[in-house]
Tab-separated table of C-alpha atoms and ligand atoms in Angstrom:
chain	number	residue	atom	x	y	z
F	1	MET	CA	-34.472	-21.206	-54.892
F	2	GLN	CA	-35.644	-22.830	-51.667
F	3	SER	CA	-35.442	-26.282	-53.175
F	4	GLN	CA	-31.944	-25.552	-54.495
F	5	LEU	CA	-30.808	-24.500	-51.013
F	6	ILE	CA	-32.358	-27.684	-49.484
F	7	GLU	CA	-30.720	-29.999	-51.981
F	8	ARG	CA	-27.281	-28.524	-51.413
F	9	ALA	CA	-27.731	-28.644	-47.525
F	10	LYS	CA	-28.721	-32.252	-47.825
F	11	ALA	CA	-25.573	-33.098	-49.991
F	12	LEU	CA	-23.339	-31.411	-47.591
F	13	LEU	CA	-24.938	-33.102	-44.622
F	14	ALA	CA	-24.599	-36.590	-46.502
F	15	ASP	CA	-20.974	-36.185	-47.402
F	16	GLY	CA	-20.056	-35.204	-43.923
F	17	THR	CA	-18.934	-31.744	-44.758
F	18	VAL	CA	-21.139	-30.264	-42.081
F	19	ASP	CA	-23.421	-31.833	-39.347
F	20	ARG	CA	-26.030	-29.302	-39.168
F	21	VAL	CA	-27.508	-26.441	-41.057
F	22	LEU	CA	-28.503	-22.953	-39.982
F	23	GLY	CA	-31.328	-21.520	-42.043
F	24	TRP	CA	-34.872	-20.212	-41.618
F	25	LYS	CA	-38.259	-21.853	-40.985
F	26	ALA	CA	-41.763	-20.408	-40.624
F	27	GLY	CA	-42.885	-19.583	-37.148
F	28	GLU	CA	-46.323	-19.219	-36.026
F	29	PHE	CA	-47.303	-17.541	-39.204
F	30	ALA	CA	-46.001	-17.687	-42.690
F	31	TYR	CA	-44.518	-14.249	-42.344
F	32	ASP	CA	-42.417	-14.759	-39.196
F	33	MET	CA	-39.529	-16.612	-40.685
F	34	THR	CA	-37.229	-17.504	-37.849
F	35	PRO	CA	-33.669	-18.761	-37.870
F	36	ALA	CA	-33.488	-22.422	-37.047
F	37	LEU	CA	-31.148	-25.339	-37.102
F	38	PHE	CA	-31.588	-28.478	-39.004
F	39	SER	CA	-29.683	-31.737	-38.525
F	40	SER	CA	-31.255	-34.162	-40.975
F	41	ALA	CA	-32.516	-34.394	-44.519
F	42	GLN	CA	-36.055	-34.970	-43.087
F	43	GLU	CA	-35.953	-31.888	-40.953
F	44	LEU	CA	-34.845	-29.800	-43.924
F	45	ASP	CA	-37.638	-31.216	-46.062
F	46	GLU	CA	-40.221	-30.459	-43.361
F	47	GLY	CA	-39.168	-27.074	-42.164
F	48	PHE	CA	-36.564	-25.277	-44.242
F	49	ALA	CA	-37.619	-22.244	-45.974
F	50	TYR	CA	-36.182	-19.349	-47.971
F	51	ASP	CA	-38.468	-16.590	-49.244
F	52	ALA	CA	-39.229	-12.739	-49.131
F	53	PHE	CA	-39.630	-12.860	-45.328
F	54	CYS	CA	-36.266	-14.460	-44.554
F	55	GLY	CA	-34.701	-11.266	-43.569
F	56	ALA	CA	-33.044	-12.423	-40.384
F	57	ASN	CA	-29.222	-12.188	-40.558
F	58	LEU	CA	-27.769	-15.639	-39.367
F	59	SER	CA	-24.183	-14.555	-38.950
F	60	LYS	CA	-24.493	-13.795	-35.093
F	61	TYR	CA	-25.759	-17.277	-34.395
F	62	LEU	CA	-22.431	-18.562	-35.527
F	63	VAL	CA	-20.659	-17.043	-32.544
F	64	LYS	CA	-22.138	-19.707	-30.414
F	65	GLU	CA	-22.757	-22.327	-33.101
F	66	SER	CA	-19.010	-22.355	-34.171
F	67	ARG	CA	-18.018	-23.257	-30.572
F	68	LYS	CA	-20.343	-26.158	-30.039
F	69	GLY	CA	-18.146	-28.807	-31.935
F	70	GLY	CA	-18.738	-30.163	-35.400
F	71	ARG	CA	-19.187	-27.897	-38.424
F	72	VAL	CA	-22.268	-25.861	-39.139
F	73	LEU	CA	-23.505	-24.729	-42.609
F	74	ALA	CA	-24.946	-21.262	-42.652
F	75	PHE	CA	-26.708	-19.434	-45.599
F	76	LEU	CA	-25.821	-15.748	-45.865
F	77	LYS	CA	-27.461	-13.076	-47.902
F	78	PRO	CA	-25.126	-10.371	-49.259
F	79	CYS	CA	-25.687	-8.070	-46.489
F	80	ASP	CA	-25.119	-10.866	-43.885
F	81	THR	CA	-21.629	-11.452	-45.229
F	82	TYR	CA	-20.570	-7.924	-44.123
F	83	SER	CA	-21.589	-8.905	-40.531
F	84	MET	CA	-19.791	-12.177	-40.903
F	85	ASN	CA	-16.526	-10.518	-41.888
F	86	GLN	CA	-16.701	-8.060	-39.054
F	87	LEU	CA	-17.247	-10.943	-36.682
F	88	LEU	CA	-14.229	-12.666	-38.076
F	89	LYS	CA	-12.374	-9.575	-37.717
F	90	GLU	CA	-13.201	-9.400	-34.079
F	91	HIS	CA	-12.279	-13.134	-33.565
F	92	ARG	CA	-15.895	-13.956	-32.554
F	93	ILE	CA	-16.421	-16.909	-34.892
F	94	LEU	CA	-14.248	-19.979	-35.263
F	95	ARG	CA	-13.962	-19.844	-39.106
F	96	GLU	CA	-12.848	-23.483	-39.479
F	97	ASN	CA	-16.148	-24.730	-37.809
F	98	VAL	CA	-18.453	-23.002	-40.281
F	99	TYR	CA	-19.267	-23.465	-43.983
F	100	LEU	CA	-20.684	-20.577	-45.742
F	101	ILE	CA	-23.040	-20.484	-48.665
F	102	GLY	CA	-23.864	-17.237	-50.202
F	103	VAL	CA	-27.471	-16.992	-51.330
F	104	PRO	CA	-28.970	-14.419	-53.663
F	105	CYS	CA	-31.378	-11.908	-52.323
F	106	GLN	CA	-33.630	-9.523	-54.285
F	107	GLY	CA	-34.671	-7.589	-51.124
F	108	LYS	CA	-36.870	-8.589	-48.293
F	109	THR	CA	-40.080	-7.613	-47.091
F	110	ASP	CA	-41.703	-7.844	-43.622
F	111	VAL	CA	-45.036	-7.868	-42.211
F	112	GLU	CA	-45.007	-4.318	-40.933
F	113	THR	CA	-44.030	-2.917	-44.328
F	114	LEU	CA	-46.830	-4.785	-45.856
F	115	ARG	CA	-49.207	-3.685	-43.197
F	116	ALA	CA	-48.275	-0.145	-43.878
F	117	LEU	CA	-49.346	-0.733	-47.505
F	118	GLY	CA	-52.725	-2.015	-46.268
F	119	ILE	CA	-52.004	-5.836	-46.681
F	120	THR	CA	-53.022	-7.876	-43.769
F	121	SER	CA	-53.951	-11.534	-42.912
F	122	ILE	CA	-50.948	-12.785	-44.948
F	123	THR	CA	-50.747	-16.499	-45.561
F	124	ALA	CA	-47.842	-16.651	-47.938
F	125	ALA	CA	-45.720	-14.593	-50.237
F	126	ARG	CA	-43.384	-15.343	-53.251
F	127	GLN	CA	-41.457	-13.335	-55.761
F	128	GLU	CA	-42.376	-13.476	-59.279
F	129	GLY	CA	-40.014	-11.358	-61.439
F	130	GLU	CA	-40.061	-7.895	-60.247
F	131	ASP	CA	-43.299	-8.392	-58.162
F	132	LEU	CA	-44.074	-9.608	-54.822
F	133	VAL	CA	-47.281	-11.879	-54.892
F	134	VAL	CA	-48.893	-11.962	-51.472
F	135	GLU	CA	-51.594	-14.444	-50.577
F	136	THR	CA	-54.049	-13.262	-47.917
F	137	LEU	CA	-57.229	-14.445	-46.511
F	138	TYR	CA	-58.866	-11.881	-48.625
F	139	GLY	CA	-57.283	-12.879	-51.809
F	140	GLN	CA	-54.183	-12.292	-53.820
F	141	ARG	CA	-52.326	-8.917	-53.886
F	142	ARG	CA	-49.386	-8.174	-56.354
F	143	ILE	CA	-47.074	-5.317	-55.666
F	144	PRO	CA	-43.955	-4.210	-57.197
F	145	LEU	CA	-41.018	-5.589	-55.132
F	146	ALA	CA	-39.350	-2.117	-54.914
F	147	GLU	CA	-42.467	-0.917	-52.989
F	148	ALA	CA	-42.741	-3.908	-50.803
F	149	MET	CA	-39.161	-4.007	-49.704
F	150	ALA	CA	-38.130	-3.268	-46.012
F	151	GLU	CA	-36.573	0.197	-45.559
F	152	ARG	CA	-33.135	-1.262	-45.178
F	153	CYS	CA	-33.330	-3.082	-48.513
F	154	LYS	CA	-34.154	0.228	-50.277
F	155	ALA	CA	-30.668	1.253	-49.095
F	156	CYS	CA	-28.974	-2.035	-50.061
F	157	LYS	CA	-25.139	-1.885	-50.327
F	158	GLY	CA	-25.270	-4.330	-53.213
F	159	LYS	CA	-25.750	-7.942	-54.115
F	160	LYS	CA	-22.080	-8.949	-53.922
F	161	HIS	CA	-21.088	-11.443	-51.180
F	162	MET	CA	-18.053	-10.424	-49.244
F	163	ILE	CA	-17.257	-13.916	-48.019
F	164	TYR	CA	-18.441	-17.445	-48.788
F	165	ASP	CA	-17.122	-20.947	-49.241
F	166	GLU	CA	-19.520	-21.500	-52.173
F	167	ARG	CA	-22.144	-19.357	-53.840
F	168	ILE	CA	-25.464	-20.302	-55.250
F	169	GLY	CA	-26.565	-18.111	-58.119
F	170	GLU	CA	-24.572	-15.471	-60.071
F	171	GLU	CA	-22.187	-13.057	-58.502
F	172	GLY	CA	-24.033	-9.805	-57.806
F	173	GLU	CA	-22.852	-6.179	-58.162
F	174	LEU	CA	-22.145	-3.594	-55.653
F	175	GLU	CA	-24.523	-0.725	-55.553
F	176	ASN	CA	-24.292	2.754	-54.326
F	177	PRO	CA	-27.478	3.691	-52.776
F	178	ASP	CA	-28.365	7.049	-50.971
F	179	ARG	CA	-27.976	5.788	-47.406
F	180	PHE	CA	-27.381	9.422	-45.736
F	181	GLY	CA	-30.247	11.407	-47.207
F	182	GLN	CA	-32.416	11.111	-44.180
F	183	VAL	CA	-29.419	11.768	-41.899
F	184	ALA	CA	-28.611	14.908	-43.911
F	185	ALA	CA	-32.164	16.060	-43.590
F	186	LEU	CA	-32.058	15.833	-39.847
F	187	GLU	CA	-28.715	17.584	-39.801
F	188	ALA	CA	-30.262	20.407	-41.814
F	189	MET	CA	-32.999	21.000	-39.080
F	190	SER	CA	-32.548	23.345	-36.148
F	191	SER	CA	-31.357	21.899	-32.919
F	192	GLU	CA	-34.830	22.251	-31.425
F	193	GLU	CA	-36.409	20.494	-34.265
F	194	ARG	CA	-33.938	17.634	-34.018
F	195	PHE	CA	-34.454	17.450	-30.216
F	196	ALA	CA	-38.192	17.260	-30.744
F	197	PHE	CA	-37.817	14.588	-33.547
F	198	TRP	CA	-35.763	12.335	-31.319
F	199	ARG	CA	-37.873	12.768	-28.209
F	200	GLY	CA	-40.790	11.635	-30.302
F	201	GLU	CA	-38.912	8.615	-31.509
F	202	LEU	CA	-36.783	7.692	-28.403
F	203	SER	CA	-39.579	8.165	-26.003
F	204	ARG	CA	-41.403	5.112	-27.508
F	205	CYS	CA	-38.556	2.728	-26.525
F	206	ILE	CA	-39.782	0.030	-24.166
F	207	ARG	CA	-36.147	-1.202	-23.545
F	208	CYS	CA	-36.932	-4.670	-24.695
F	209	ASN	CA	-33.380	-4.886	-25.821
F	210	ALA	CA	-34.261	-6.573	-28.990
F	211	CYS	CA	-32.043	-4.110	-30.984
F	212	ARG	CA	-28.988	-5.097	-28.903
F	213	ASN	CA	-29.780	-8.885	-28.840
F	214	VAL	CA	-30.063	-9.102	-32.726
F	215	CYS	CA	-27.155	-6.909	-33.492
F	216	PRO	CA	-24.274	-8.883	-35.020
F	217	ALA	CA	-21.980	-6.191	-33.745
F	218	CYS	CA	-23.122	-6.566	-30.223
F	219	THR	CA	-21.613	-9.969	-29.072
F	220	CYS	CA	-19.929	-8.980	-25.761
F	221	GLU	CA	-20.424	-11.737	-23.241
F	222	GLN	CA	-20.948	-9.081	-20.609
F	223	CYS	CA	-22.879	-6.166	-21.971
F	224	VAL	CA	-22.754	-2.783	-20.311
F	225	PHE	CA	-26.704	-2.860	-20.373
F	226	ASP	CA	-26.658	-5.969	-18.252
F	227	ASN	CA	-24.388	-4.510	-15.621
F	228	PRO	CA	-26.381	-3.319	-12.581
F	229	ALA	CA	-23.507	-1.043	-11.528
F	230	SER	CA	-23.568	0.872	-14.797
F	231	GLY	CA	-26.845	2.449	-14.232
F	232	VAL	CA	-27.995	1.470	-17.633
F	233	ASP	CA	-28.837	-2.187	-16.882
F	234	ASN	CA	-31.827	-3.990	-18.390
F	235	LYS	CA	-34.859	-1.984	-17.243
F	236	ALA	CA	-37.389	0.352	-18.802
F	237	ALA	CA	-36.146	3.886	-18.971
F	238	ALA	CA	-37.385	5.969	-16.087
F	239	THR	CA	-36.615	9.416	-17.598
F	240	SER	CA	-35.807	10.953	-20.938
F	241	PHE	CA	-32.123	11.017	-19.913
F	242	GLU	CA	-32.128	7.194	-19.648
F	243	GLU	CA	-33.808	6.933	-23.087
F	244	ASN	CA	-31.301	9.077	-24.697
F	245	MET	CA	-28.269	7.534	-22.854
F	246	PHE	CA	-29.368	3.952	-23.839
F	247	HIS	CA	-29.557	4.989	-27.516
F	248	ILE	CA	-26.320	6.986	-27.555
F	249	ILE	CA	-24.339	4.248	-25.931
F	250	ARG	CA	-25.939	1.477	-27.970
F	251	ALA	CA	-25.069	3.274	-31.163
F	252	PHE	CA	-21.641	4.400	-29.929
F	253	HIS	CA	-20.611	0.886	-28.967
F	254	VAL	CA	-21.162	-0.358	-32.566
F	255	ALA	CA	-19.621	2.869	-34.172
F	256	GLY	CA	-17.017	1.808	-36.744
F	257	ARG	CA	-18.293	-1.881	-36.444
F	258	CYS	CA	-21.894	-1.454	-37.582
F	259	THR	CA	-22.128	-2.807	-41.077
F	260	ASP	CA	-25.731	-1.029	-41.543
F	261	CYS	CA	-27.276	-4.508	-41.837
F	262	GLY	CA	-30.507	-3.012	-40.558
F	263	GLU	CA	-31.433	-5.769	-38.262
F	264	CYS	CA	-31.935	-3.353	-35.232
F	265	SER	CA	-34.574	-1.349	-37.017
F	266	ARG	CA	-36.136	-4.451	-38.336
F	267	VAL	CA	-36.657	-6.032	-34.839
F	268	CYS	CA	-37.669	-3.007	-33.104
F	269	PRO	CA	-41.383	-3.597	-31.918
F	270	GLN	CA	-41.797	0.280	-31.669
F	271	ARG	CA	-40.585	0.983	-35.116
F	272	ILE	CA	-37.817	3.334	-33.950
F	273	PRO	CA	-35.570	4.201	-36.940
F	274	LEU	CA	-32.456	3.167	-35.211
F	275	HIS	CA	-30.603	3.183	-38.474
F	276	LEU	CA	-30.617	6.916	-38.381
F	277	LEU	CA	-28.430	6.696	-35.400
F	278	ASN	CA	-25.970	4.209	-36.786
F	279	ARG	CA	-25.792	5.899	-40.054
F	280	LYS	CA	-25.078	9.153	-38.397
F	281	PHE	CA	-21.876	7.629	-37.013
F	282	ILE	CA	-21.112	6.027	-40.376
F	283	LYS	CA	-21.611	9.341	-42.121
F	284	ASP	CA	-19.348	11.124	-39.595
F	285	ILE	CA	-16.684	8.482	-39.903
F	286	ASN	CA	-16.587	8.790	-43.760
F	287	THR	CA	-16.411	12.507	-43.538
F	288	PHE	CA	-13.814	12.739	-40.762
F	289	TYR	CA	-11.615	9.706	-41.346
F	290	GLY	CA	-12.306	8.604	-44.902
F	291	GLU	CA	-14.743	6.307	-46.493
F	292	TYR	CA	-15.015	3.110	-44.474
F	293	GLN	CA	-17.398	0.214	-44.782
F	294	ALA	CA	-17.477	-2.165	-41.873
F	295	GLY	CA	-17.335	-5.762	-42.977
F	296	GLU	CA	-15.915	-5.213	-46.282
F	297	GLU	CA	-12.822	-7.035	-45.075
F	298	ALA	CA	-12.120	-9.519	-42.356
F	299	GLU	CA	-8.830	-7.827	-41.371
F	300	GLY	CA	-7.556	-4.425	-40.465
F	301	ARG	CA	-8.420	-1.924	-37.849
F	302	THR	CA	-11.808	-0.232	-37.421
F	303	PRO	CA	-11.949	3.640	-37.413
F	304	LEU	CA	-12.284	3.969	-33.523
F	305	THR	CA	-9.264	1.642	-32.963
F	306	ALA	CA	-7.130	3.727	-35.353
F	307	TYR	CA	-5.970	7.243	-35.543
F	308	THR	CA	-3.884	9.672	-37.619
F	309	GLU	CA	-1.762	12.472	-36.309
F	310	GLY	CA	-3.778	14.918	-38.397
F	311	ASP	CA	-7.284	13.898	-37.358
F	312	VAL	CA	-9.877	16.640	-37.132
F	313	GLU	CA	-10.279	18.151	-33.636
F	314	PRO	CA	-13.482	17.814	-31.785
F	315	SER	CA	-13.989	21.572	-32.172
F	316	VAL	CA	-15.233	20.784	-35.640
F	317	VAL	CA	-18.558	20.020	-33.885
F	318	TYR	CA	-18.879	22.737	-31.409
F	319	THR	CA	-17.552	25.593	-33.407
F	320	LYS	CA	-19.570	24.903	-36.529
F	321	GLY	CA	-21.995	27.719	-37.122
F	322	GLY	CA	-25.451	27.457	-38.330
F	323	ASN	CA	-28.734	26.199	-37.269
F	324	ASP	CA	-29.215	26.900	-33.648
P	1	MET	CA	-22.153	37.758	-25.151
P	2	GLN	CA	-25.449	37.677	-23.421
P	3	VAL	CA	-25.387	36.890	-19.700
P	4	ASN	CA	-27.949	34.907	-17.859
P	5	GLU	CA	-28.465	36.938	-14.799
P	6	GLY	CA	-27.907	34.885	-11.591
P	7	PHE	CA	-27.246	31.624	-13.349
P	8	LYS	CA	-24.058	29.802	-12.251
P	9	PRO	CA	-23.428	26.688	-14.254
P	10	THR	CA	-22.026	23.423	-13.030
P	11	ILE	CA	-19.119	22.509	-15.282
P	12	VAL	CA	-17.352	19.190	-15.109
P	13	ALA	CA	-13.808	19.117	-16.292
P	14	PHE	CA	-12.094	15.727	-16.963
P	15	CYS	CA	-8.438	16.402	-16.730
P	16	CYS	CA	-5.616	13.950	-17.527
P	17	ASN	CA	-3.147	13.352	-14.691
P	18	TRP	CA	0.028	14.120	-16.636
P	19	CYS	CA	-0.712	17.316	-18.454
P	20	SER	CA	-4.049	19.214	-17.870
P	21	TYR	CA	-4.368	18.250	-14.112
P	22	ALA	CA	-0.784	19.785	-13.646
P	23	GLY	CA	-1.790	22.580	-15.734
P	24	ALA	CA	-4.777	23.268	-13.387
P	25	ASP	CA	-2.299	22.970	-10.513
P	26	LEU	CA	-0.004	25.578	-12.082
P	27	ALA	CA	-3.083	27.956	-12.656
P	28	GLY	CA	-3.734	27.467	-8.997
P	29	THR	CA	-0.244	28.083	-7.733
P	30	ASN	CA	0.048	31.206	-10.016
P	31	ARG	CA	-3.211	32.577	-8.402
P	32	LEU	CA	-5.012	32.754	-11.894
P	33	GLN	CA	-8.627	33.198	-11.515
P	34	TYR	CA	-11.192	30.759	-12.980
P	35	PRO	CA	-14.716	30.208	-11.705
P	36	ALA	CA	-15.203	27.893	-8.704
P	37	ASP	CA	-18.110	26.211	-10.645
P	38	VAL	CA	-15.592	24.126	-12.490
P	39	LYS	CA	-15.408	20.696	-10.891
P	40	ILE	CA	-12.222	18.837	-11.834
P	41	ILE	CA	-12.195	14.904	-12.020
P	42	ARG	CA	-8.688	13.695	-12.570
P	43	VAL	CA	-8.315	10.741	-14.885
P	44	PRO	CA	-5.104	8.727	-15.876
P	45	CYS	CA	-5.384	9.694	-19.468
P	46	SER	CA	-7.893	11.565	-21.669
P	47	CYS	CA	-8.652	8.262	-23.332
P	48	ARG	CA	-9.863	6.766	-20.040
P	49	VAL	CA	-13.058	8.804	-20.513
P	50	ASN	CA	-15.731	6.539	-21.686
P	51	PRO	CA	-18.736	8.276	-23.420
P	52	LEU	CA	-20.755	7.146	-20.512
P	53	PHE	CA	-18.708	9.503	-18.110
P	54	ILE	CA	-19.663	12.408	-20.137
P	55	LEU	CA	-23.367	11.489	-20.206
P	56	ARG	CA	-23.302	10.687	-16.477
P	57	ALA	CA	-21.830	14.003	-15.768
P	58	PHE	CA	-24.791	15.646	-17.514
P	59	GLN	CA	-27.144	13.338	-15.690
P	60	ARG	CA	-25.780	14.334	-12.341
P	61	GLY	CA	-26.365	17.950	-13.029
P	62	ALA	CA	-23.561	19.295	-15.209
P	63	ASP	CA	-24.504	22.094	-17.494
P	64	GLY	CA	-21.240	21.647	-19.584
P	65	VAL	CA	-18.516	19.024	-19.760
P	66	ILE	CA	-15.014	19.693	-20.929
P	67	LEU	CA	-12.269	17.028	-21.424
P	68	CYS	CA	-8.687	18.196	-21.211
P	69	GLY	CA	-5.595	16.149	-22.082
P	70	CYS	CA	-2.054	16.239	-23.301
P	71	HIS	CA	-1.485	17.900	-26.664
P	72	PRO	CA	-1.642	15.283	-29.428
P	73	GLY	CA	1.869	13.814	-29.709
P	74	ASP	CA	2.620	14.537	-26.005
P	75	CYS	CA	0.415	11.836	-24.403
P	76	HIS	CA	2.128	10.161	-21.422
P	77	TYR	CA	0.981	6.805	-22.956
P	78	THR	CA	1.988	7.996	-26.427
P	79	THR	CA	-1.392	7.613	-28.274
P	80	GLY	CA	-4.146	7.703	-25.716
P	81	ASN	CA	-5.251	11.190	-26.675
P	82	TYR	CA	-5.482	10.306	-30.377
P	83	TYR	CA	-8.063	7.757	-29.611
P	84	ALA	CA	-9.882	10.150	-27.227
P	85	ARG	CA	-9.975	12.724	-30.009
P	86	ARG	CA	-11.827	10.443	-32.461
P	87	ARG	CA	-14.253	9.141	-29.768
P	88	MET	CA	-15.068	12.644	-28.560
P	89	THR	CA	-15.532	14.075	-32.054
P	90	LEU	CA	-18.046	11.376	-32.843
P	91	LEU	CA	-19.740	11.593	-29.407
P	92	PHE	CA	-20.148	15.271	-29.638
P	93	SER	CA	-21.417	15.148	-33.156
P	94	MET	CA	-24.022	12.512	-32.030
P	95	LEU	CA	-25.112	14.744	-29.123
P	96	ASP	CA	-25.523	17.682	-31.573
P	97	TYR	CA	-27.562	15.325	-33.879
P	98	LEU	CA	-29.900	14.468	-30.986
P	99	GLY	CA	-30.574	18.109	-30.639
P	100	ILE	CA	-28.532	18.658	-27.520
P	101	GLU	CA	-26.719	22.129	-27.619
P	102	ARG	CA	-23.334	21.469	-29.032
P	103	GLU	CA	-21.557	24.229	-27.050
P	104	ARG	CA	-22.055	22.224	-23.862
P	105	THR	CA	-19.243	19.907	-24.724
P	106	ARG	CA	-15.658	20.778	-25.499
P	107	VAL	CA	-12.144	19.167	-25.755
P	108	GLU	CA	-9.098	21.277	-25.016
P	109	TRP	CA	-5.379	20.257	-25.082
P	110	VAL	CA	-3.622	21.833	-21.988
P	111	SER	CA	0.008	21.046	-21.127
P	112	ALA	CA	1.483	21.120	-17.719
P	113	ALA	CA	3.196	24.282	-18.422
P	114	GLU	CA	-0.061	25.972	-19.723
P	115	GLY	CA	-1.555	27.328	-16.452
P	116	VAL	CA	-2.656	30.487	-18.195
P	117	LYS	CA	-4.266	28.466	-21.087
P	118	PHE	CA	-6.066	26.365	-18.495
P	119	ALA	CA	-7.581	29.450	-16.635
P	120	ALA	CA	-8.491	31.118	-19.989
P	121	THR	CA	-10.225	27.872	-21.318
P	122	MET	CA	-12.222	27.491	-18.311
P	123	ASN	CA	-13.252	31.165	-18.200
P	124	ASP	CA	-14.330	31.053	-21.769
P	125	PHE	CA	-16.197	27.754	-21.399
P	126	VAL	CA	-18.062	28.920	-18.299
P	127	SER	CA	-19.151	32.033	-20.052
P	128	THR	CA	-20.404	30.052	-23.053
P	129	VAL	CA	-22.324	27.693	-20.864
P	130	THR	CA	-23.595	30.592	-18.791
P	131	ALA	CA	-25.044	32.035	-21.991
P	132	LEU	CA	-26.710	28.751	-22.840
P	133	GLY	CA	-28.375	28.484	-19.478
P	134	GLU	CA	-29.382	25.426	-17.550
P	135	ASN	CA	-28.980	21.927	-19.299
P	136	LYS	CA	-32.554	20.872	-19.826
P	137	ARG	CA	-32.309	18.492	-22.751
P	138	LEU	CA	-30.022	15.878	-21.175
P	139	GLU	CA	-31.009	16.409	-17.561
P	140	ASP	CA	-32.306	13.675	-15.281
P	141	LEU	CA	-34.980	15.246	-13.066
P	142	ARG	CA	-34.545	12.732	-10.400
P	143	CYS	CA	-30.949	13.987	-9.854
P	144	LYS	CA	-32.321	17.494	-9.523
P	145	ALA	CA	-34.946	16.804	-6.881
P	146	ASN	CA	-33.294	18.511	-3.949
K	401	SF4	S1	-35.876	-2.858	-30.084
K	401	SF4	FE1	-36.793	-0.806	-30.064
K	401	SF4	S2	-38.090	-0.731	-28.211
K	401	SF4	FE2	-36.674	-2.487	-27.946
K	401	SF4	S3	-34.941	-1.587	-26.770
K	401	SF4	FE3	-34.400	-1.378	-29.047
K	401	SF4	S4	-35.140	0.596	-29.567
K	401	SF4	FE4	-36.054	0.163	-27.605
K	402	SF4	S1	-26.449	-1.590	-35.084
K	402	SF4	FE1	-28.100	-2.306	-36.302
K	402	SF4	S2	-27.480	-2.041	-38.425
K	402	SF4	FE2	-25.650	-1.864	-37.196
K	402	SF4	S3	-24.742	-3.955	-37.264
K	402	SF4	FE3	-26.082	-3.889	-35.419
K	402	SF4	S4	-28.050	-4.631	-36.018
K	402	SF4	FE4	-26.923	-4.146	-37.900
């Protein structure tokens, strides 16, 4: 697969379709695959990689790259194409300056997921059929891909690309995973239990802002979290209130636009399950305003920039009986 | 309803300029009673209220926050309250999900002619929040130091 991508990128560079390539290359270790730009066949040969660790969603980089002149080639996995569409919908990417190649994906792993399975000192990993074969300093480990996959890939929306100029590999199928089971389980708890659960999670936040920085839905040039007058600017939370506030506002600002790509949970150094916040909004939007998948299309209104006269009243929340 | 002896909640009421603030005015000129613990903040439209305003009110010591605007269909700016309705529904649901008591938030549509409804709404909301007691789960201790 990797060599196929490199060959195609070289051809497009050679015929002048694009003048640079956005892909992935290994960082310090084999498992920290990092987004990278390549501008020559030689650079591609030396650095370009596509493997089970290439989870990073490249679409957000195109916000800036598409404005630098010339034309850039980007490789997008199926889930990344939702982010791409959403960015196009918000007029954040200059479409004519990007060339998109849809690449197949069988699910990605990451070092934390492997660590949790007791696999450390990783030097390389490759997919072989339904298995992930991991080379470590202590020898080889073979695990079923289904187990090794990152959380978000277990809830994959499907292997179908929403947008591309060309595609490598067969067209994939949409899937219908259970994305809301964990949210429903939390909803079923009592208010006290939920409060305790979220205190346990959110109090670990170190406000590194990685979740915001990586999010393809967070592309405002001036973010509320950088505004000193907002009281929520870039600093470690001083109280539990600030922890809650950051997370409520972060999730709210992407409500209706979050494609559930899972990047925020992937990059969080504290392993905070941010997807449980985003998916709560997605679940509510589906229930209250009808099924909606952000990024399915590059046009149209998002749920929070639309309304119907018969929308439910907010009282649906505070008058519901039950678990207090 | 159970009453918390001696506890007087702080209530912040965001009222839109065109309907609900006028409704509050009417309640006043008609000498209708509602608790003085309700602090009214006038906003140009219910959709001016950013989720941060609601959170900030809790931070600064509110025990309950209510948003009042024109009835759907009657917005001075035609559609503002429709957007506010969606935002508040989702925000309140998220607060509930985080384990913050859901009765601390409310939205009520009050027209300029509904002084009676305004007073009744506030009386009801104040007694609900009084029964809940002090806001502990979304408080900022630094703002309560004095
Ligand atoms: S990435 Fe994690 S630790 Fe960093 S700000 Fe986001 S939630 Fe907090
Ligand atoms: S909030 Fe998280 S899951 Fe949603 S679009 Fe942003 S990074 Fe992706």
